[in-house]
mmCIF file of N, CA, C and O in Angstrom:
data_model
loop_
_atom_site.group_PDB
_atom_site.id
_atom_site.type_symbol
_atom_site.label_atom_id
_atom_site.label_comp_id
_atom_site.label_asym_id
_atom_site.label_seq_id
_atom_site.Cartn_x
_atom_site.Cartn_y
_atom_site.Cartn_z
ATOM 1 N N MET A 1 -10.944 9.644 9.896
ATOM 2 C CA MET A 1 -11.503 9.436 8.577
ATOM 3 C C MET A 1 -10.411 9.703 7.541
ATOM 4 O O MET A 1 -9.671 10.665 7.645
ATOM 5 N N SER A 2 -10.319 8.830 6.548
ATOM 6 C CA SER A 2 -9.265 8.974 5.547
ATOM 7 C C SER A 2 -9.580 10.102 4.563
ATOM 8 O O SER A 2 -10.733 10.486 4.385
ATOM 9 N N LYS A 3 -8.528 10.583 3.920
ATOM 10 C CA LYS A 3 -8.697 11.635 2.914
ATOM 11 C C LYS A 3 -9.548 11.135 1.750
ATOM 12 O O LYS A 3 -10.342 11.886 1.185
ATOM 13 N N THR A 4 -9.391 9.858 1.397
ATOM 14 C CA THR A 4 -10.181 9.292 0.306
ATOM 15 C C THR A 4 -11.666 9.324 0.640
ATOM 16 O O THR A 4 -12.489 9.700 -0.194
ATOM 17 N N THR A 5 -12.011 8.955 1.862
ATOM 18 C CA THR A 5 -13.413 8.969 2.291
ATOM 19 C C THR A 5 -13.968 10.379 2.268
ATOM 20 O O THR A 5 -15.086 10.609 1.793
ATOM 21 N N VAL A 6 -13.205 11.325 2.758
ATOM 22 C CA VAL A 6 -13.641 12.726 2.765
ATOM 23 C C VAL A 6 -13.855 13.225 1.339
ATOM 24 O O VAL A 6 -14.867 13.868 1.042
ATOM 25 N N LEU A 7 -12.914 12.903 0.438
ATOM 26 C CA LEU A 7 -13.056 13.332 -0.954
ATOM 27 C C LEU A 7 -14.299 12.727 -1.602
ATOM 28 O O LEU A 7 -15.006 13.404 -2.351
ATOM 29 N N LYS A 8 -14.579 11.464 -1.305
ATOM 30 C CA LYS A 8 -15.774 10.830 -1.864
ATOM 31 C C LYS A 8 -17.042 11.502 -1.338
ATOM 32 O O LYS A 8 -18.007 11.693 -2.079
ATOM 33 N N GLN A 9 -17.051 11.876 -0.053
ATOM 34 C CA GLN A 9 -18.212 12.563 0.512
ATOM 35 C C GLN A 9 -18.392 13.943 -0.127
ATOM 36 O O GLN A 9 -19.506 14.335 -0.470
ATOM 37 N N ILE A 10 -17.290 14.671 -0.293
ATOM 38 C CA ILE A 10 -17.355 15.994 -0.927
ATOM 39 C C ILE A 10 -17.829 15.852 -2.367
ATOM 40 O O ILE A 10 -18.681 16.618 -2.831
ATOM 41 N N GLU A 11 -17.294 14.863 -3.077
ATOM 42 C CA GLU A 11 -17.689 14.643 -4.470
ATOM 43 C C GLU A 11 -19.187 14.346 -4.570
ATOM 44 O O GLU A 11 -19.875 14.858 -5.457
ATOM 45 N N ALA A 12 -19.717 13.540 -3.647
ATOM 46 C CA ALA A 12 -21.153 13.219 -3.653
ATOM 47 C C ALA A 12 -21.990 14.475 -3.410
ATOM 48 O O ALA A 12 -23.001 14.702 -4.085
ATOM 49 N N LEU A 13 -21.570 15.308 -2.458
ATOM 50 C CA LEU A 13 -22.304 16.543 -2.177
ATOM 51 C C LEU A 13 -22.263 17.489 -3.376
ATOM 52 O O LEU A 13 -23.277 18.101 -3.729
ATOM 53 N N LEU A 14 -21.097 17.620 -3.997
ATOM 54 C CA LEU A 14 -20.976 18.501 -5.155
ATOM 55 C C LEU A 14 -21.797 18.000 -6.336
ATOM 56 O O LEU A 14 -22.397 18.792 -7.066
ATOM 57 N N SER A 15 -21.839 16.681 -6.530
ATOM 58 C CA SER A 15 -22.586 16.153 -7.671
ATOM 59 C C SER A 15 -24.081 16.415 -7.518
ATOM 60 O O SER A 15 -24.784 16.581 -8.511
ATOM 61 N N GLU A 16 -24.575 16.495 -6.282
ATOM 62 C CA GLU A 16 -25.978 16.822 -6.050
ATOM 63 C C GLU A 16 -26.310 18.224 -6.548
ATOM 64 O O GLU A 16 -27.422 18.497 -6.971
ATOM 65 N N SER A 17 -25.304 19.109 -6.486
ATOM 66 C CA SER A 17 -25.525 20.482 -6.937
ATOM 67 C C SER A 17 -25.053 20.708 -8.377
ATOM 68 O O SER A 17 -25.056 21.824 -8.865
ATOM 69 N N GLY A 18 -24.620 19.646 -9.041
ATOM 70 C CA GLY A 18 -24.176 19.758 -10.426
ATOM 71 C C GLY A 18 -22.732 20.191 -10.569
ATOM 72 O O GLY A 18 -22.264 20.432 -11.676
ATOM 73 N N GLU A 19 -21.997 20.295 -9.475
ATOM 74 C CA GLU A 19 -20.581 20.682 -9.526
ATOM 75 C C GLU A 19 -19.710 19.442 -9.405
ATOM 76 O O GLU A 19 -20.188 18.353 -9.117
ATOM 77 N N SER A 20 -18.390 19.622 -9.593
ATOM 78 C CA SER A 20 -17.465 18.501 -9.431
ATOM 79 C C SER A 20 -16.137 19.014 -8.898
ATOM 80 O O SER A 20 -15.847 20.204 -8.944
ATOM 81 N N LEU A 21 -15.344 18.069 -8.405
ATOM 82 C CA LEU A 21 -14.004 18.406 -7.928
ATOM 83 C C LEU A 21 -13.119 18.743 -9.125
ATOM 84 O O LEU A 21 -13.312 18.197 -10.214
ATOM 85 N N PRO A 22 -12.111 19.611 -8.934
ATOM 86 C CA PRO A 22 -11.214 19.941 -10.042
ATOM 87 C C PRO A 22 -10.257 18.797 -10.373
ATOM 88 O O PRO A 22 -9.525 18.859 -11.334
ATOM 89 N N PHE A 23 -10.247 17.740 -9.576
ATOM 90 C CA PHE A 23 -9.424 16.565 -9.827
ATOM 91 C C PHE A 23 -10.237 15.352 -9.411
ATOM 92 O O PHE A 23 -11.181 15.451 -8.667
ATOM 93 N N LYS A 24 -9.850 14.196 -9.942
ATOM 94 C CA LYS A 24 -10.590 12.987 -9.610
ATOM 95 C C LYS A 24 -9.689 11.787 -9.815
ATOM 96 O O LYS A 24 -8.938 11.727 -10.785
ATOM 97 N N GLN A 25 -9.761 10.837 -8.892
ATOM 98 C CA GLN A 25 -9.047 9.598 -9.087
ATOM 99 C C GLN A 25 -9.765 8.850 -10.199
ATOM 100 O O GLN A 25 -10.972 8.645 -10.137
ATOM 101 N N GLU A 26 -9.042 8.452 -11.231
ATOM 102 C CA GLU A 26 -9.665 7.890 -12.414
ATOM 103 C C GLU A 26 -10.170 6.470 -12.228
ATOM 104 O O GLU A 26 -11.020 6.012 -12.962
ATOM 105 N N PHE A 27 -9.631 5.742 -11.270
ATOM 106 C CA PHE A 27 -10.042 4.363 -11.060
ATOM 107 C C PHE A 27 -9.937 4.029 -9.583
ATOM 108 O O PHE A 27 -9.217 4.671 -8.834
ATOM 109 N N GLU A 28 -10.679 3.027 -9.195
ATOM 110 C CA GLU A 28 -10.662 2.613 -7.801
ATOM 111 C C GLU A 28 -9.523 1.629 -7.584
ATOM 112 O O GLU A 28 -9.256 0.771 -8.425
ATOM 113 N N LEU A 29 -8.838 1.752 -6.463
ATOM 114 C CA LEU A 29 -7.726 0.865 -6.143
ATOM 115 C C LEU A 29 -8.211 -0.286 -5.268
ATOM 116 O O LEU A 29 -9.110 -0.106 -4.455
ATOM 117 N N PRO A 30 -7.604 -1.471 -5.409
ATOM 118 C CA PRO A 30 -8.063 -2.637 -4.651
ATOM 119 C C PRO A 30 -7.455 -2.755 -3.252
ATOM 120 O O PRO A 30 -7.372 -3.850 -2.707
ATOM 121 N N PHE A 31 -7.031 -1.649 -2.678
ATOM 122 C CA PHE A 31 -6.415 -1.662 -1.353
ATOM 123 C C PHE A 31 -7.390 -1.111 -0.324
ATOM 124 O O PHE A 31 -8.125 -0.170 -0.610
ATOM 125 N N GLU A 32 -7.379 -1.699 0.877
ATOM 126 C CA GLU A 32 -8.239 -1.228 1.958
ATOM 127 C C GLU A 32 -7.383 -0.572 3.035
ATOM 128 O O GLU A 32 -6.355 -1.123 3.438
ATOM 129 N N ILE A 33 -7.829 0.577 3.483
ATOM 130 C CA ILE A 33 -7.134 1.251 4.572
ATOM 131 C C ILE A 33 -7.224 0.373 5.809
ATOM 132 O O ILE A 33 -8.274 -0.176 6.131
ATOM 133 N N GLY A 34 -6.088 0.206 6.482
ATOM 134 C CA GLY A 34 -6.018 -0.640 7.668
ATOM 135 C C GLY A 34 -5.548 -2.054 7.385
ATOM 136 O O GLY A 34 -5.203 -2.792 8.298
ATOM 137 N N SER A 35 -5.516 -2.455 6.104
ATOM 138 C CA SER A 35 -5.079 -3.801 5.741
ATOM 139 C C SER A 35 -3.595 -3.815 5.399
ATOM 140 O O SER A 35 -3.043 -2.819 4.932
ATOM 141 N N ALA A 36 -2.962 -4.967 5.615
ATOM 142 C CA ALA A 36 -1.532 -5.131 5.342
ATOM 143 C C ALA A 36 -1.345 -5.848 4.007
ATOM 144 O O ALA A 36 -2.149 -6.720 3.635
ATOM 145 N N TYR A 37 -0.262 -5.478 3.307
ATOM 146 C CA TYR A 37 0.021 -6.039 1.986
ATOM 147 C C TYR A 37 1.508 -6.285 1.790
ATOM 148 O O TYR A 37 2.352 -5.592 2.379
ATOM 149 N N PHE A 38 1.810 -7.252 0.927
ATOM 150 C CA PHE A 38 3.130 -7.421 0.338
ATOM 151 C C PHE A 38 2.983 -6.844 -1.065
ATOM 152 O O PHE A 38 2.093 -7.256 -1.822
ATOM 153 N N ILE A 39 3.828 -5.895 -1.424
ATOM 154 C CA ILE A 39 3.704 -5.184 -2.693
ATOM 155 C C ILE A 39 4.995 -5.337 -3.496
ATOM 156 O O ILE A 39 6.087 -5.126 -2.962
ATOM 157 N N ARG A 40 4.837 -5.700 -4.769
ATOM 158 C CA ARG A 40 5.984 -5.708 -5.675
ATOM 159 C C ARG A 40 5.832 -4.545 -6.635
ATOM 160 O O ARG A 40 4.781 -4.371 -7.251
ATOM 161 N N THR A 41 6.862 -3.742 -6.729
ATOM 162 C CA THR A 41 6.879 -2.650 -7.706
ATOM 163 C C THR A 41 7.856 -3.034 -8.807
ATOM 164 O O THR A 41 8.471 -4.103 -8.753
ATOM 165 N N VAL A 42 8.018 -2.154 -9.766
ATOM 166 C CA VAL A 42 8.930 -2.447 -10.867
ATOM 167 C C VAL A 42 10.384 -2.557 -10.404
ATOM 168 O O VAL A 42 11.202 -3.160 -11.093
ATOM 169 N N THR A 43 10.717 -2.008 -9.240
ATOM 170 C CA THR A 43 12.115 -2.040 -8.788
ATOM 171 C C THR A 43 12.341 -2.612 -7.390
ATOM 172 O O THR A 43 13.488 -2.865 -7.027
ATOM 173 N N TYR A 44 11.321 -2.813 -6.587
ATOM 174 C CA TYR A 44 11.551 -3.324 -5.231
ATOM 175 C C TYR A 44 10.297 -3.965 -4.659
ATOM 176 O O TYR A 44 9.215 -3.897 -5.250
ATOM 177 N N PHE A 45 10.464 -4.600 -3.491
ATOM 178 C CA PHE A 45 9.354 -5.205 -2.750
ATOM 179 C C PHE A 45 9.177 -4.429 -1.450
ATOM 180 O O PHE A 45 10.143 -3.899 -0.899
ATOM 181 N N ALA A 46 7.950 -4.424 -0.935
ATOM 182 C CA ALA A 46 7.678 -3.758 0.343
ATOM 183 C C ALA A 46 6.517 -4.457 1.045
ATOM 184 O O ALA A 46 5.687 -5.108 0.404
ATOM 185 N N THR A 47 6.493 -4.308 2.353
ATOM 186 C CA THR A 47 5.331 -4.716 3.142
ATOM 187 C C THR A 47 4.889 -3.496 3.932
ATOM 188 O O THR A 47 5.673 -2.577 4.180
ATOM 189 N N GLY A 48 3.628 -3.489 4.338
ATOM 190 C CA GLY A 48 3.150 -2.401 5.175
ATOM 191 C C GLY A 48 1.643 -2.418 5.290
ATOM 192 O O GLY A 48 0.950 -3.175 4.597
ATOM 193 N N ARG A 49 1.161 -1.590 6.183
ATOM 194 C CA ARG A 49 -0.271 -1.422 6.403
ATOM 195 C C ARG A 49 -0.700 -0.104 5.771
ATOM 196 O O ARG A 49 -0.065 0.927 5.992
ATOM 197 N N VAL A 50 -1.761 -0.145 4.958
ATOM 198 C CA VAL A 50 -2.228 1.060 4.277
ATOM 199 C C VAL A 50 -2.856 1.991 5.311
ATOM 200 O O VAL A 50 -3.856 1.660 5.938
ATOM 201 N N LYS A 51 -2.236 3.144 5.467
ATOM 202 C CA LYS A 51 -2.739 4.172 6.379
ATOM 203 C C LYS A 51 -3.696 5.101 5.647
ATOM 204 O O LYS A 51 -4.682 5.563 6.218
ATOM 205 N N ASP A 52 -3.388 5.368 4.380
ATOM 206 C CA ASP A 52 -4.221 6.276 3.594
ATOM 207 C C ASP A 52 -3.913 6.070 2.118
ATOM 208 O O ASP A 52 -2.891 5.484 1.752
ATOM 209 N N ILE A 53 -4.816 6.541 1.279
ATOM 210 C CA ILE A 53 -4.612 6.564 -0.166
ATOM 211 C C ILE A 53 -4.810 8.009 -0.585
ATOM 212 O O ILE A 53 -5.882 8.574 -0.374
ATOM 213 N N VAL A 54 -3.747 8.610 -1.109
ATOM 214 C CA VAL A 54 -3.790 10.020 -1.494
ATOM 215 C C VAL A 54 -3.439 10.114 -2.972
ATOM 216 O O VAL A 54 -2.293 9.864 -3.353
ATOM 217 N N GLY A 55 -4.432 10.429 -3.777
ATOM 218 C CA GLY A 55 -4.201 10.473 -5.214
ATOM 219 C C GLY A 55 -3.734 9.118 -5.696
ATOM 220 O O GLY A 55 -4.411 8.117 -5.487
ATOM 221 N N GLN A 56 -2.549 9.060 -6.291
ATOM 222 C CA GLN A 56 -1.992 7.809 -6.802
ATOM 223 C C GLN A 56 -0.997 7.174 -5.836
ATOM 224 O O GLN A 56 -0.259 6.278 -6.214
ATOM 225 N N PHE A 57 -0.975 7.625 -4.587
ATOM 226 C CA PHE A 57 -0.009 7.109 -3.632
ATOM 227 C C PHE A 57 -0.675 6.338 -2.503
ATOM 228 O O PHE A 57 -1.687 6.770 -1.947
ATOM 229 N N LEU A 58 -0.065 5.194 -2.166
ATOM 230 C CA LEU A 58 -0.420 4.489 -0.942
ATOM 231 C C LEU A 58 0.481 5.030 0.150
ATOM 232 O O LEU A 58 1.694 5.166 -0.049
ATOM 233 N N VAL A 59 -0.092 5.352 1.293
ATOM 234 C CA VAL A 59 0.689 5.762 2.454
ATOM 235 C C VAL A 59 0.724 4.547 3.366
ATOM 236 O O VAL A 59 -0.313 4.096 3.857
ATOM 237 N N LEU A 60 1.930 3.982 3.554
ATOM 238 C CA LEU A 60 2.087 2.790 4.379
ATOM 239 C C LEU A 60 2.688 3.135 5.727
ATOM 240 O O LEU A 60 3.591 3.963 5.824
ATOM 241 N N GLU A 61 2.192 2.464 6.767
ATOM 242 C CA GLU A 61 2.813 2.525 8.086
ATOM 243 C C GLU A 61 3.291 1.113 8.410
ATOM 244 O O GLU A 61 2.899 0.160 7.737
ATOM 245 N N GLU A 62 4.157 0.985 9.411
ATOM 246 C CA GLU A 62 4.757 -0.313 9.762
ATOM 247 C C GLU A 62 5.383 -0.946 8.524
ATOM 248 O O GLU A 62 5.319 -2.158 8.318
ATOM 249 N N ALA A 63 5.975 -0.123 7.672
ATOM 250 C CA ALA A 63 6.482 -0.564 6.375
ATOM 251 C C ALA A 63 7.899 -1.119 6.469
ATOM 252 O O ALA A 63 8.648 -0.824 7.405
ATOM 253 N N ALA A 64 8.236 -1.914 5.462
ATOM 254 C CA ALA A 64 9.596 -2.435 5.335
ATOM 255 C C ALA A 64 9.916 -2.616 3.857
ATOM 256 O O ALA A 64 9.047 -2.976 3.061
ATOM 257 N N TRP A 65 11.180 -2.335 3.518
ATOM 258 C CA TRP A 65 11.699 -2.648 2.193
ATOM 259 C C TRP A 65 12.217 -4.073 2.284
ATOM 260 O O TRP A 65 12.959 -4.417 3.218
ATOM 261 N N ILE A 66 11.844 -4.904 1.343
ATOM 262 C CA ILE A 66 12.234 -6.304 1.356
ATOM 263 C C ILE A 66 13.303 -6.512 0.289
ATOM 264 O O ILE A 66 13.026 -6.434 -0.911
ATOM 265 N N ALA A 67 14.542 -6.748 0.745
ATOM 266 C CA ALA A 67 15.657 -6.920 -0.183
ATOM 267 C C ALA A 67 15.681 -8.323 -0.784
ATOM 268 O O ALA A 67 16.098 -8.506 -1.925
ATOM 269 N N ASP A 68 15.218 -9.319 -0.019
ATOM 270 C CA ASP A 68 15.239 -10.700 -0.504
ATOM 271 C C ASP A 68 14.131 -11.471 0.198
ATOM 272 O O ASP A 68 14.120 -11.563 1.429
ATOM 273 N N THR A 69 13.207 -12.016 -0.581
ATOM 274 C CA THR A 69 12.106 -12.768 0.020
ATOM 275 C C THR A 69 12.501 -14.198 0.366
ATOM 276 O O THR A 69 11.812 -14.848 1.140
ATOM 277 N N GLY A 70 13.612 -14.691 -0.197
ATOM 278 C CA GLY A 70 13.858 -16.128 -0.125
ATOM 279 C C GLY A 70 12.893 -16.777 -1.106
ATOM 280 O O GLY A 70 12.515 -16.177 -2.113
ATOM 281 N N ARG A 71 12.464 -17.990 -0.818
ATOM 282 C CA ARG A 71 11.470 -18.647 -1.685
ATOM 283 C C ARG A 71 10.170 -17.856 -1.598
ATOM 284 O O ARG A 71 9.605 -17.688 -0.527
ATOM 285 N N PHE A 72 9.711 -17.343 -2.752
ATOM 286 C CA PHE A 72 8.582 -16.416 -2.772
ATOM 287 C C PHE A 72 7.314 -17.036 -2.194
ATOM 288 O O PHE A 72 6.629 -16.433 -1.370
ATOM 289 N N SER A 73 6.971 -18.248 -2.616
ATOM 290 C CA SER A 73 5.738 -18.861 -2.111
ATOM 291 C C SER A 73 5.824 -19.124 -0.613
ATOM 292 O O SER A 73 4.821 -19.015 0.098
ATOM 293 N N ASP A 74 7.020 -19.438 -0.111
ATOM 294 C CA ASP A 74 7.197 -19.616 1.337
ATOM 295 C C ASP A 74 7.021 -18.292 2.075
ATOM 296 O O ASP A 74 6.436 -18.244 3.153
ATOM 297 N N ALA A 75 7.535 -17.216 1.479
ATOM 298 C CA ALA A 75 7.390 -15.891 2.101
ATOM 299 C C ALA A 75 5.909 -15.537 2.243
ATOM 300 O O ALA A 75 5.470 -15.074 3.298
ATOM 301 N N LEU A 76 5.131 -15.774 1.190
ATOM 302 C CA LEU A 76 3.702 -15.457 1.253
ATOM 303 C C LEU A 76 2.955 -16.395 2.208
ATOM 304 O O LEU A 76 2.079 -15.962 2.951
ATOM 305 N N ALA A 77 3.300 -17.677 2.177
ATOM 306 C CA ALA A 77 2.579 -18.661 2.996
ATOM 307 C C ALA A 77 2.953 -18.587 4.468
ATOM 308 O O ALA A 77 2.094 -18.741 5.346
ATOM 309 N N LYS A 78 4.244 -18.329 4.768
ATOM 310 C CA LYS A 78 4.722 -18.394 6.150
ATOM 311 C C LYS A 78 5.065 -17.036 6.759
ATOM 312 O O LYS A 78 5.257 -16.921 7.959
ATOM 313 N N GLY A 79 5.213 -16.008 5.905
ATOM 314 C CA GLY A 79 5.533 -14.675 6.409
ATOM 315 C C GLY A 79 6.984 -14.498 6.813
ATOM 316 O O GLY A 79 7.317 -13.565 7.535
ATOM 317 N N VAL A 80 7.869 -15.374 6.333
ATOM 318 C CA VAL A 80 9.293 -15.305 6.681
ATOM 319 C C VAL A 80 10.081 -14.940 5.434
ATOM 320 O O VAL A 80 9.909 -15.563 4.388
ATOM 321 N N MET A 81 10.949 -13.924 5.555
ATOM 322 C CA MET A 81 11.758 -13.473 4.415
ATOM 323 C C MET A 81 13.221 -13.401 4.819
ATOM 324 O O MET A 81 13.534 -13.254 6.004
ATOM 325 N N ASP A 82 14.117 -13.469 3.832
ATOM 326 C CA ASP A 82 15.548 -13.523 4.106
ATOM 327 C C ASP A 82 16.155 -12.181 4.487
ATOM 328 O O ASP A 82 16.981 -12.113 5.389
ATOM 329 N N GLU A 83 15.812 -11.094 3.774
ATOM 330 C CA GLU A 83 16.398 -9.786 4.071
ATOM 331 C C GLU A 83 15.304 -8.731 4.164
ATOM 332 O O GLU A 83 14.557 -8.506 3.216
ATOM 333 N N VAL A 84 15.249 -8.063 5.318
ATOM 334 C CA VAL A 84 14.206 -7.079 5.598
ATOM 335 C C VAL A 84 14.848 -5.815 6.158
ATOM 336 O O VAL A 84 15.702 -5.890 7.036
ATOM 337 N N GLU A 85 14.426 -4.667 5.654
ATOM 338 C CA GLU A 85 14.879 -3.368 6.151
ATOM 339 C C GLU A 85 13.654 -2.559 6.586
ATOM 340 O O GLU A 85 12.978 -1.958 5.750
ATOM 341 N N PRO A 86 13.340 -2.564 7.881
ATOM 342 C CA PRO A 86 12.179 -1.788 8.359
ATOM 343 C C PRO A 86 12.353 -0.295 8.095
ATOM 344 O O PRO A 86 13.471 0.234 8.112
ATOM 345 N N ILE A 87 11.256 0.373 7.838
ATOM 346 C CA ILE A 87 11.244 1.812 7.577
ATOM 347 C C ILE A 87 10.834 2.526 8.860
ATOM 348 O O ILE A 87 9.862 2.139 9.498
ATOM 349 N N ASN A 88 11.561 3.547 9.210
ATOM 350 C CA ASN A 88 11.216 4.365 10.374
ATOM 351 C C ASN A 88 10.334 5.508 9.879
ATOM 352 O O ASN A 88 10.815 6.451 9.290
ATOM 353 N N GLY A 89 9.032 5.403 10.088
ATOM 354 C CA GLY A 89 8.098 6.416 9.595
ATOM 355 C C GLY A 89 7.251 5.857 8.472
ATOM 356 O O GLY A 89 7.168 4.652 8.265
ATOM 357 N N GLU A 90 6.625 6.747 7.723
ATOM 358 C CA GLU A 90 5.730 6.344 6.645
ATOM 359 C C GLU A 90 6.501 6.082 5.353
ATOM 360 O O GLU A 90 7.569 6.635 5.129
ATOM 361 N N MET A 91 5.903 5.255 4.522
ATOM 362 C CA MET A 91 6.451 4.964 3.197
ATOM 363 C C MET A 91 5.359 5.302 2.180
ATOM 364 O O MET A 91 4.193 4.991 2.406
ATOM 365 N N PHE A 92 5.735 5.937 1.088
ATOM 366 C CA PHE A 92 4.794 6.315 0.047
ATOM 367 C C PHE A 92 5.119 5.514 -1.219
ATOM 368 O O PHE A 92 6.244 5.550 -1.686
ATOM 369 N N ILE A 93 4.127 4.820 -1.752
ATOM 370 C CA ILE A 93 4.328 4.043 -2.974
ATOM 371 C C ILE A 93 3.387 4.567 -4.052
ATOM 372 O O ILE A 93 2.171 4.608 -3.850
ATOM 373 N N ASN A 94 3.961 4.954 -5.178
ATOM 374 C CA ASN A 94 3.154 5.387 -6.315
ATOM 375 C C ASN A 94 2.488 4.148 -6.908
ATOM 376 O O ASN A 94 3.162 3.199 -7.302
ATOM 377 N N THR A 95 1.176 4.150 -6.977
ATOM 378 C CA THR A 95 0.460 2.968 -7.451
ATOM 379 C C THR A 95 0.760 2.659 -8.918
ATOM 380 O O THR A 95 0.570 1.529 -9.349
ATOM 381 N N ASN A 96 1.252 3.635 -9.677
ATOM 382 C CA ASN A 96 1.630 3.374 -11.072
ATOM 383 C C ASN A 96 2.835 2.440 -11.173
ATOM 384 O O ASN A 96 3.075 1.861 -12.225
ATOM 385 N N SER A 97 3.603 2.317 -10.087
ATOM 386 C CA SER A 97 4.792 1.467 -10.117
ATOM 387 C C SER A 97 4.521 0.048 -9.614
ATOM 388 O O SER A 97 5.395 -0.807 -9.676
ATOM 389 N N ILE A 98 3.311 -0.223 -9.140
ATOM 390 C CA ILE A 98 2.988 -1.540 -8.588
ATOM 391 C C ILE A 98 2.743 -2.535 -9.707
ATOM 392 O O ILE A 98 1.954 -2.287 -10.611
ATOM 393 N N THR A 99 3.456 -3.679 -9.640
ATOM 394 C CA THR A 99 3.231 -4.747 -10.616
ATOM 395 C C THR A 99 2.214 -5.755 -10.088
ATOM 396 O O THR A 99 1.414 -6.275 -10.849
ATOM 397 N N ASP A 100 2.270 -6.061 -8.797
ATOM 398 C CA ASP A 100 1.265 -6.902 -8.158
ATOM 399 C C ASP A 100 1.356 -6.718 -6.645
ATOM 400 O O ASP A 100 2.309 -6.136 -6.135
ATOM 401 N N ALA A 101 0.334 -7.200 -5.962
ATOM 402 C CA ALA A 101 0.277 -7.072 -4.506
ATOM 403 C C ALA A 101 -0.522 -8.237 -3.945
ATOM 404 O O ALA A 101 -1.369 -8.809 -4.636
ATOM 405 N N PHE A 102 -0.224 -8.571 -2.700
ATOM 406 C CA PHE A 102 -0.862 -9.704 -2.055
ATOM 407 C C PHE A 102 -1.273 -9.305 -0.643
ATOM 408 O O PHE A 102 -0.495 -8.652 0.061
ATOM 409 N N PRO A 103 -2.467 -9.696 -0.209
ATOM 410 C CA PRO A 103 -2.813 -9.450 1.199
ATOM 411 C C PRO A 103 -1.783 -10.150 2.085
ATOM 412 O O PRO A 103 -1.353 -11.270 1.790
ATOM 413 N N TRP A 104 -1.363 -9.478 3.143
ATOM 414 C CA TRP A 104 -0.350 -10.019 4.057
ATOM 415 C C TRP A 104 -1.062 -10.452 5.329
ATOM 416 O O TRP A 104 -1.568 -9.622 6.073
ATOM 417 N N LYS A 105 -1.119 -11.741 5.577
ATOM 418 C CA LYS A 105 -1.888 -12.297 6.687
ATOM 419 C C LYS A 105 -1.026 -12.600 7.909
ATOM 420 O O LYS A 105 -1.479 -13.245 8.845
ATOM 421 N N HIS A 106 0.208 -12.131 7.897
ATOM 422 C CA HIS A 106 1.158 -12.409 8.971
ATOM 423 C C HIS A 106 1.478 -11.111 9.710
ATOM 424 O O HIS A 106 1.090 -10.031 9.288
ATOM 425 N N SER A 107 2.229 -11.228 10.783
ATOM 426 C CA SER A 107 2.742 -10.028 11.441
ATOM 427 C C SER A 107 3.659 -9.313 10.453
ATOM 428 O O SER A 107 4.426 -9.974 9.736
ATOM 429 N N LEU A 108 3.575 -7.996 10.434
ATOM 430 C CA LEU A 108 4.466 -7.243 9.548
ATOM 431 C C LEU A 108 5.884 -7.324 10.108
ATOM 432 O O LEU A 108 6.079 -7.207 11.323
ATOM 433 N N PRO A 109 6.881 -7.516 9.237
ATOM 434 C CA PRO A 109 8.258 -7.620 9.727
ATOM 435 C C PRO A 109 8.749 -6.298 10.305
ATOM 436 O O PRO A 109 8.628 -5.257 9.674
ATOM 437 N N LYS A 110 9.288 -6.357 11.511
ATOM 438 C CA LYS A 110 9.762 -5.163 12.200
ATOM 439 C C LYS A 110 11.253 -5.236 12.558
ATOM 440 O O LYS A 110 11.836 -4.272 12.974
ATOM 441 N N GLU A 111 11.824 -6.426 12.396
ATOM 442 C CA GLU A 111 13.232 -6.650 12.737
ATOM 443 C C GLU A 111 14.079 -6.678 11.477
ATOM 444 O O GLU A 111 13.712 -7.328 10.496
ATOM 445 N N GLN A 112 15.212 -5.989 11.530
ATOM 446 C CA GLN A 112 16.135 -6.008 10.398
ATOM 447 C C GLN A 112 16.774 -7.390 10.303
ATOM 448 O O GLN A 112 17.183 -7.973 11.306
ATOM 449 N N ARG A 113 16.820 -7.904 9.088
ATOM 450 C CA ARG A 113 17.435 -9.235 8.865
ATOM 451 C C ARG A 113 18.346 -9.140 7.666
ATOM 452 O O ARG A 113 18.056 -8.550 6.699
#
């Protein structure tokens, strides 16, 4: 069970008693745990599968930093990119830095190119 799910359950139980958590995520994020995405931030591109959402951070597994997509629409349509640097371990992306994101319907890139 994800931390987000647990926090929502705790928040629901506390609200029944008139209490609340000392912190709260201010808005809901459009990412689903277990789904893969291509993400553009203000400074870089990444791919990965959302393992968890913790506060304002996406925790990605099977992640890669994308140095060059090649033709962007081809990258999204075909899942092929020019330069890929796979990440060994988890990657954390602050959602405040995300400019846009796209569901990734292809195999996540695992080979360095």
